[in-house]
Amino acid sequence: MDVDQRTWPEQDRTWVARYRAAIAGKHVPPAVLEQREDELLDAVHSAGLPAAEVFGDANDLAEEDATELATTDEEVRTSEGGGLRAALREVGGRLTGFGAVAVVLMSLRNGWYVDVELAATLVAGSVTAVFIGWAVGRSLFSAGRPVWMVGVLLAVLAVAAAGIAAAVSVGPDVVLASDVPVLLLGAGLLVPGVAVLVVAARMPQQTLRLDWDDAEWLRRFRGGLVSRLVPRAAARAHVAEVEQQLSSSGVPAQVEFGHPLVLAREVAGAHRAARARRWWMTTLAGTGAPLVIGLLILVNDSWGALTIPLGVVLVLVGLSRPVIAWGGRPWAQQP
């Protein structure tokens, strides 16, 4: 087919944009998705009809294709623990979010100009360090590296404690700069997060590692099982089973089973207790975090005129989370 025919007809571009948006993030490998789009385009040209008439709703088709074409390898490669790019994307998102919230808070409390106090700067830096450390630690945990995760979290907590202690000793009287425009300060706060996001976006797509010795492969496999909340006794049993198969086959673990985190995710996906644990963890976190933040906003009256609407919205989001999650509870689904 020539180049002109590889372009979607004008009438179908909205449809294909909806299809791409719906299938994005569903762990379909890029090469597979490109091939699937070629198949869809060929069918549209052959039928001579709009894509909506040939395939129906774009979102429904994307859901069906994602179910059929998604792979665990792609899920591991693009998710937490999949490499530096995913970690940078999360860190950049957190930095940008903190910067935006800080700008709104400063403008509500102080108007368009603000005094930058050393103590407040130290506290803000300490809190930001904790959240960034949590993001990095979670990525390491998902990558099957719990020891590294513990090291990062301990280091970050030590830095945060030192920063808060320094803020207490300095007191509120030390001013680094007076009458700083909030917009200028906000731009400075947003730059680091945006820069990290740009770096992450420009990084090449990472590939899954292929060179593993058996000892390291088994460590990462066990770490991957634990990170997916497989009970430790069950994780040890799975590792022992793999070791037994390796000793009898004489084939390297990478050749026999593929990437350790991919196998760990597949095993954890079939483990009922692990699925239940993940459901409880995500449901409790999704309920507790907005509830606590919303109540703190309401109690402290920290957002001025926006305090009540913002606090109420967050509380409602927290309360609605269990209702939304209830339909996906794993014990009500077939294994």
Short mmCIF file of C-alpha atoms in Angstrom, two decimals:
data_model
loop_
_atom_site.label_atom_id
_atom_site.label_comp_id
_atom_site.label_asym_id
_atom_site.label_seq_id
_atom_site.Cartn_x
_atom_site.Cartn_y
_atom_site.Cartn_z
CA MET A 1 0.00 0.00 0.00
CA ASP A 2 1.42 3.44 -0.92
CA VAL A 3 2.19 6.24 1.52
CA ASP A 4 -1.05 8.15 0.86
CA GLN A 5 -3.11 5.09 1.77
CA ARG A 6 -1.25 4.74 5.06
CA THR A 7 -2.89 7.96 6.25
CA TRP A 8 -6.26 7.73 7.95
CA PRO A 9 -9.11 9.42 6.05
CA GLU A 10 -10.13 12.80 7.41
CA GLN A 11 -13.51 11.50 8.55
CA ASP A 12 -11.85 8.77 10.66
CA ARG A 13 -9.18 10.81 12.43
CA THR A 14 -11.37 11.59 15.42
CA TRP A 15 -12.26 7.90 15.69
CA VAL A 16 -8.62 6.74 15.58
CA ALA A 17 -7.62 9.44 18.08
CA ARG A 18 -10.21 8.04 20.50
CA TYR A 19 -8.92 4.52 19.84
CA ARG A 20 -5.33 5.54 20.57
CA ALA A 21 -6.32 7.41 23.72
CA ALA A 22 -8.34 4.44 24.98
CA ILE A 23 -5.59 1.87 24.37
CA ALA A 24 -2.76 4.05 25.68
CA GLY A 25 -1.30 2.71 28.91
CA LYS A 26 -2.92 -0.73 28.42
CA HIS A 27 0.48 -2.46 28.04
CA VAL A 28 0.25 -3.22 24.33
CA PRO A 29 3.78 -3.28 22.81
CA PRO A 30 4.33 -0.38 20.36
CA ALA A 31 5.21 -2.68 17.44
CA VAL A 32 2.09 -4.77 18.04
CA LEU A 33 -0.08 -1.66 18.28
CA GLU A 34 1.37 -0.28 15.05
CA GLN A 35 0.64 -3.56 13.29
CA ARG A 36 -2.91 -3.56 14.66
CA GLU A 37 -3.51 -0.02 13.39
CA ASP A 38 -2.28 -1.09 9.96
CA GLU A 39 -4.83 -3.92 10.02
CA LEU A 40 -7.61 -1.52 10.99
CA LEU A 41 -6.62 0.95 8.27
CA ASP A 42 -6.48 -1.80 5.65
CA ALA A 43 -9.98 -2.90 6.66
CA VAL A 44 -11.29 0.67 6.39
CA HIS A 45 -9.80 1.12 2.91
CA SER A 46 -11.14 -2.24 1.77
CA ALA A 47 -14.65 -1.54 3.06
CA GLY A 48 -14.78 2.03 1.80
CA LEU A 49 -16.79 2.95 4.90
CA PRO A 50 -16.13 5.09 7.97
CA ALA A 51 -14.23 3.31 10.75
CA ALA A 52 -17.16 3.75 13.12
CA GLU A 53 -19.38 1.71 10.77
CA VAL A 54 -16.75 -0.98 10.24
CA PHE A 55 -15.63 -1.44 13.86
CA GLY A 56 -18.20 0.30 16.03
CA ASP A 57 -17.24 2.38 19.05
CA ALA A 58 -13.51 3.14 19.27
CA ASN A 59 -13.38 2.72 23.05
CA ASP A 60 -15.05 -0.70 22.93
CA LEU A 61 -12.64 -1.91 20.25
CA ALA A 62 -9.67 -0.59 22.21
CA GLU A 63 -10.79 -2.52 25.29
CA GLU A 64 -11.12 -5.72 23.27
CA ASP A 65 -7.74 -5.23 21.59
CA ALA A 66 -6.02 -4.43 24.88
CA THR A 67 -7.36 -7.64 26.40
CA GLU A 68 -6.00 -9.65 23.48
CA LEU A 69 -2.75 -7.82 22.70
CA ALA A 70 -1.42 -6.64 26.07
CA THR A 71 1.62 -8.50 27.40
CA THR A 72 3.11 -8.87 30.85
CA ASP A 73 6.52 -8.00 29.41
CA GLU A 74 5.22 -4.61 28.30
CA GLU A 75 3.49 -4.11 31.64
CA VAL A 76 6.76 -4.68 33.49
CA ARG A 77 8.75 -2.54 31.07
CA THR A 78 6.51 0.51 31.38
CA SER A 79 5.38 0.30 35.00
CA GLU A 80 7.00 1.02 38.35
CA GLY A 81 10.23 -0.89 38.61
CA GLY A 82 10.56 -1.04 34.84
CA GLY A 83 13.59 1.22 34.81
CA LEU A 84 14.82 4.78 35.17
CA ARG A 85 12.31 6.31 32.77
CA ALA A 86 9.26 5.25 34.78
CA ALA A 87 10.87 6.43 38.03
CA LEU A 88 11.79 9.82 36.54
CA ARG A 89 8.27 10.25 35.19
CA GLU A 90 6.78 9.72 38.64
CA VAL A 91 9.33 11.97 40.37
CA GLY A 92 8.77 14.71 37.79
CA GLY A 93 5.02 14.46 38.23
CA ARG A 94 5.32 14.78 42.00
CA LEU A 95 7.68 17.76 41.79
CA THR A 96 5.39 19.52 39.33
CA GLY A 97 2.35 18.82 41.49
CA PHE A 98 4.04 20.11 44.64
CA GLY A 99 5.15 23.24 42.83
CA ALA A 100 1.64 23.95 41.54
CA VAL A 101 0.08 23.42 44.98
CA ALA A 102 2.71 25.65 46.59
CA VAL A 103 1.99 28.46 44.11
CA VAL A 104 -1.76 28.30 44.80
CA LEU A 105 -1.25 28.23 48.58
CA MET A 106 1.16 31.17 48.53
CA SER A 107 -1.14 33.28 46.38
CA LEU A 108 -4.15 32.52 48.61
CA ARG A 109 -2.32 33.28 51.85
CA ASN A 110 0.00 36.13 50.86
CA GLY A 111 -1.29 37.68 47.67
CA TRP A 112 1.06 38.24 44.76
CA TYR A 113 4.20 38.83 46.84
CA VAL A 114 5.69 36.64 49.54
CA ASP A 115 8.60 36.60 51.96
CA VAL A 116 10.70 33.46 51.60
CA GLU A 117 11.59 32.22 55.09
CA LEU A 118 14.48 29.84 55.70
CA ALA A 119 12.52 27.64 58.12
CA ALA A 120 9.58 27.23 55.75
CA THR A 121 11.98 26.44 52.91
CA LEU A 122 13.69 23.74 54.99
CA VAL A 123 10.36 22.16 55.95
CA ALA A 124 9.08 22.24 52.37
CA GLY A 125 12.32 20.69 51.12
CA SER A 126 12.13 17.97 53.77
CA VAL A 127 8.53 17.07 52.89
CA THR A 128 9.36 17.03 49.18
CA ALA A 129 12.36 14.79 49.83
CA VAL A 130 10.14 12.31 51.67
CA PHE A 131 7.65 12.09 48.82
CA ILE A 132 10.39 11.77 46.20
CA GLY A 133 12.13 9.13 48.29
CA TRP A 134 8.85 7.27 48.61
CA ALA A 135 8.44 7.30 44.82
CA VAL A 136 11.99 6.04 44.26
CA GLY A 137 11.67 3.44 47.01
CA ARG A 138 8.40 2.18 45.57
CA SER A 139 10.04 1.80 42.16
CA LEU A 140 12.89 -0.17 43.71
CA PHE A 141 10.41 -2.34 45.60
CA SER A 142 8.47 -3.04 42.40
CA ALA A 143 11.76 -3.90 40.69
CA GLY A 144 12.35 -6.63 43.27
CA ARG A 145 15.02 -4.73 45.22
CA PRO A 146 13.68 -4.44 48.78
CA VAL A 147 17.12 -3.92 50.35
CA TRP A 148 17.79 -0.91 48.12
CA MET A 149 14.32 0.39 48.91
CA VAL A 150 14.98 0.26 52.65
CA GLY A 151 18.31 2.04 52.17
CA VAL A 152 16.73 4.84 50.14
CA LEU A 153 13.87 5.33 52.60
CA LEU A 154 16.21 5.43 55.61
CA ALA A 155 18.48 7.95 53.88
CA VAL A 156 15.54 10.17 52.91
CA LEU A 157 14.05 10.04 56.40
CA ALA A 158 17.43 11.03 57.86
CA VAL A 159 17.67 13.99 55.47
CA ALA A 160 14.08 15.04 56.24
CA ALA A 161 14.63 14.80 60.00
CA ALA A 162 17.80 16.89 59.70
CA GLY A 163 15.96 19.49 57.63
CA ILE A 164 13.07 19.78 60.08
CA ALA A 165 15.46 19.95 63.04
CA ALA A 166 17.35 22.73 61.31
CA ALA A 167 14.08 24.58 60.65
CA VAL A 168 13.15 24.37 64.34
CA SER A 169 16.55 25.66 65.44
CA VAL A 170 16.51 28.53 62.93
CA GLY A 171 13.04 29.75 63.84
CA PRO A 172 10.64 31.84 61.76
CA ASP A 173 12.61 35.08 61.82
CA VAL A 174 15.26 34.36 59.17
CA VAL A 175 14.05 35.67 55.80
CA LEU A 176 15.96 34.68 52.68
CA ALA A 177 14.19 37.15 50.38
CA SER A 178 11.42 39.72 50.82
CA ASP A 179 8.54 40.62 48.51
CA VAL A 180 9.31 37.94 45.94
CA PRO A 181 6.69 37.82 43.16
CA VAL A 182 4.64 34.65 43.54
CA LEU A 183 4.63 34.07 39.78
CA LEU A 184 8.43 34.26 39.65
CA LEU A 185 8.80 31.96 42.64
CA GLY A 186 6.19 29.61 41.19
CA ALA A 187 8.07 29.39 37.91
CA GLY A 188 11.19 28.46 39.85
CA LEU A 189 9.31 25.78 41.77
CA LEU A 190 7.82 24.27 38.61
CA VAL A 191 11.05 24.18 36.59
CA PRO A 192 12.63 21.13 38.32
CA GLY A 193 9.57 18.94 37.85
CA VAL A 194 9.03 20.00 34.25
CA ALA A 195 12.73 19.45 33.51
CA VAL A 196 12.60 15.91 34.93
CA LEU A 197 9.47 15.15 32.88
CA VAL A 198 11.17 16.43 29.71
CA VAL A 199 14.24 14.27 30.40
CA ALA A 200 12.00 11.23 30.97
CA ALA A 201 10.05 11.90 27.77
CA ARG A 202 13.26 12.20 25.74
CA MET A 203 14.75 8.99 27.09
CA PRO A 204 14.60 6.07 24.66
CA GLN A 205 12.16 3.28 25.35
CA GLN A 206 13.83 0.87 27.72
CA THR A 207 14.12 -2.81 26.99
CA LEU A 208 13.95 -5.62 29.49
CA ARG A 209 17.29 -6.91 30.67
CA LEU A 210 18.36 -10.24 29.17
CA ASP A 211 21.67 -11.06 30.88
CA TRP A 212 21.05 -12.72 34.24
CA ASP A 213 22.99 -15.26 36.23
CA ASP A 214 20.75 -17.72 38.04
CA ALA A 215 21.48 -16.44 41.57
CA GLU A 216 20.56 -12.85 40.68
CA TRP A 217 17.57 -14.02 38.64
CA LEU A 218 16.21 -15.95 41.64
CA ARG A 219 16.73 -12.97 43.99
CA ARG A 220 14.85 -10.65 41.67
CA PHE A 221 12.11 -13.25 41.13
CA ARG A 222 11.57 -13.57 44.86
CA GLY A 223 11.69 -9.79 45.28
CA GLY A 224 9.15 -9.42 42.48
CA LEU A 225 6.80 -11.87 44.18
CA VAL A 226 7.08 -10.04 47.50
CA SER A 227 6.53 -6.66 45.82
CA ARG A 228 3.28 -8.00 44.36
CA LEU A 229 2.25 -8.97 47.92
CA VAL A 230 2.57 -12.73 47.52
CA PRO A 231 2.88 -14.17 51.07
CA ARG A 232 6.51 -14.83 51.92
CA ALA A 233 5.96 -18.54 52.53
CA ALA A 234 4.32 -18.88 49.11
CA ALA A 235 7.12 -16.83 47.52
CA ARG A 236 9.75 -19.14 49.02
CA ALA A 237 7.82 -22.15 47.73
CA HIS A 238 7.70 -20.70 44.19
CA VAL A 239 11.43 -19.96 44.29
CA ALA A 240 12.18 -23.48 45.50
CA GLU A 241 10.05 -24.91 42.69
CA VAL A 242 11.94 -22.87 40.10
CA GLU A 243 15.29 -23.91 41.60
CA GLN A 244 14.27 -27.55 41.36
CA GLN A 245 13.29 -27.17 37.71
CA LEU A 246 16.56 -25.41 36.92
CA SER A 247 18.65 -28.10 38.58
CA SER A 248 16.87 -30.84 36.62
CA SER A 249 16.91 -29.05 33.26
CA GLY A 250 20.39 -27.53 33.38
CA VAL A 251 19.10 -24.51 31.43
CA PRO A 252 19.75 -20.92 32.64
CA ALA A 253 16.77 -19.30 34.37
CA GLN A 254 16.54 -16.48 31.82
CA VAL A 255 16.28 -18.99 28.96
CA GLU A 256 13.86 -21.27 30.79
CA PHE A 257 11.51 -18.67 32.30
CA GLY A 258 12.27 -15.29 30.73
CA HIS A 259 12.51 -12.08 32.74
CA PRO A 260 12.15 -12.67 36.51
CA LEU A 261 9.75 -9.78 37.10
CA VAL A 262 7.52 -10.88 34.23
CA LEU A 263 7.21 -14.37 35.70
CA ALA A 264 6.71 -12.92 39.19
CA ARG A 265 3.87 -10.73 37.97
CA GLU A 266 2.19 -13.64 36.20
CA VAL A 267 2.48 -15.85 39.28
CA ALA A 268 1.18 -13.07 41.54
CA GLY A 269 -1.71 -12.43 39.18
CA ALA A 270 -2.84 -16.02 39.64
CA HIS A 271 -2.37 -15.98 43.44
CA ARG A 272 -5.69 -15.25 45.13
CA ALA A 273 -4.24 -14.04 48.44
CA ALA A 274 -1.88 -11.67 46.64
CA ARG A 275 -4.75 -10.25 44.58
CA ALA A 276 -6.78 -9.71 47.73
CA ARG A 277 -3.88 -8.00 49.45
CA ARG A 278 -3.33 -5.65 46.50
CA TRP A 279 -7.05 -4.84 46.41
CA TRP A 280 -7.10 -3.99 50.12
CA MET A 281 -3.92 -1.92 49.87
CA THR A 282 -5.08 0.16 46.90
CA THR A 283 -8.58 0.57 48.33
CA LEU A 284 -7.36 1.68 51.76
CA ALA A 285 -4.79 4.04 50.23
CA GLY A 286 -7.35 5.46 47.80
CA THR A 287 -9.78 5.97 50.66
CA GLY A 288 -7.45 7.17 53.40
CA ALA A 289 -5.25 9.63 51.50
CA PRO A 290 -8.01 11.96 50.18
CA LEU A 291 -9.94 11.65 53.45
CA VAL A 292 -6.96 12.70 55.57
CA ILE A 293 -5.94 15.51 53.22
CA GLY A 294 -9.52 16.77 52.94
CA LEU A 295 -10.04 16.76 56.71
CA LEU A 296 -6.72 18.53 57.28
CA ILE A 297 -7.70 21.22 54.79
CA LEU A 298 -11.06 21.72 56.50
CA VAL A 299 -9.59 21.78 60.02
CA ASN A 300 -6.69 24.10 59.21
CA ASP A 301 -8.69 26.37 56.86
CA SER A 302 -5.57 26.41 54.69
CA TRP A 303 -7.07 27.26 51.29
CA GLY A 304 -9.01 30.41 52.04
CA ALA A 305 -12.23 30.65 50.06
CA LEU A 306 -11.49 27.28 48.45
CA THR A 307 -11.19 25.45 51.79
CA ILE A 308 -14.76 24.14 52.05
CA PRO A 309 -15.33 23.11 48.40
CA LEU A 310 -11.88 21.53 48.06
CA GLY A 311 -12.08 19.75 51.42
CA VAL A 312 -15.58 18.44 50.73
CA VAL A 313 -14.58 17.18 47.26
CA LEU A 314 -11.59 15.29 48.68
CA VAL A 315 -13.70 13.75 51.45
CA LEU A 316 -16.30 12.64 48.91
CA VAL A 317 -13.57 11.17 46.69
CA GLY A 318 -12.26 9.18 49.64
CA LEU A 319 -15.70 7.93 50.63
CA SER A 320 -16.56 6.92 47.07
CA ARG A 321 -13.42 4.86 46.58
CA PRO A 322 -14.64 1.70 48.41
CA VAL A 323 -17.93 1.83 46.50
CA ILE A 324 -16.12 2.03 43.16
CA ALA A 325 -13.58 -0.65 44.11
CA TRP A 326 -16.15 -3.09 45.47
CA GLY A 327 -17.04 -4.42 42.03
CA GLY A 328 -13.42 -5.42 41.45
CA ARG A 329 -12.91 -7.31 44.71
CA PRO A 330 -10.91 -10.43 43.83
CA TRP A 331 -12.78 -12.91 46.03
CA ALA A 332 -15.95 -12.26 44.02
CA GLN A 333 -14.21 -13.08 40.74
CA GLN A 334 -13.15 -16.36 39.26
CA PRO A 335 -9.44 -17.15 39.77
#
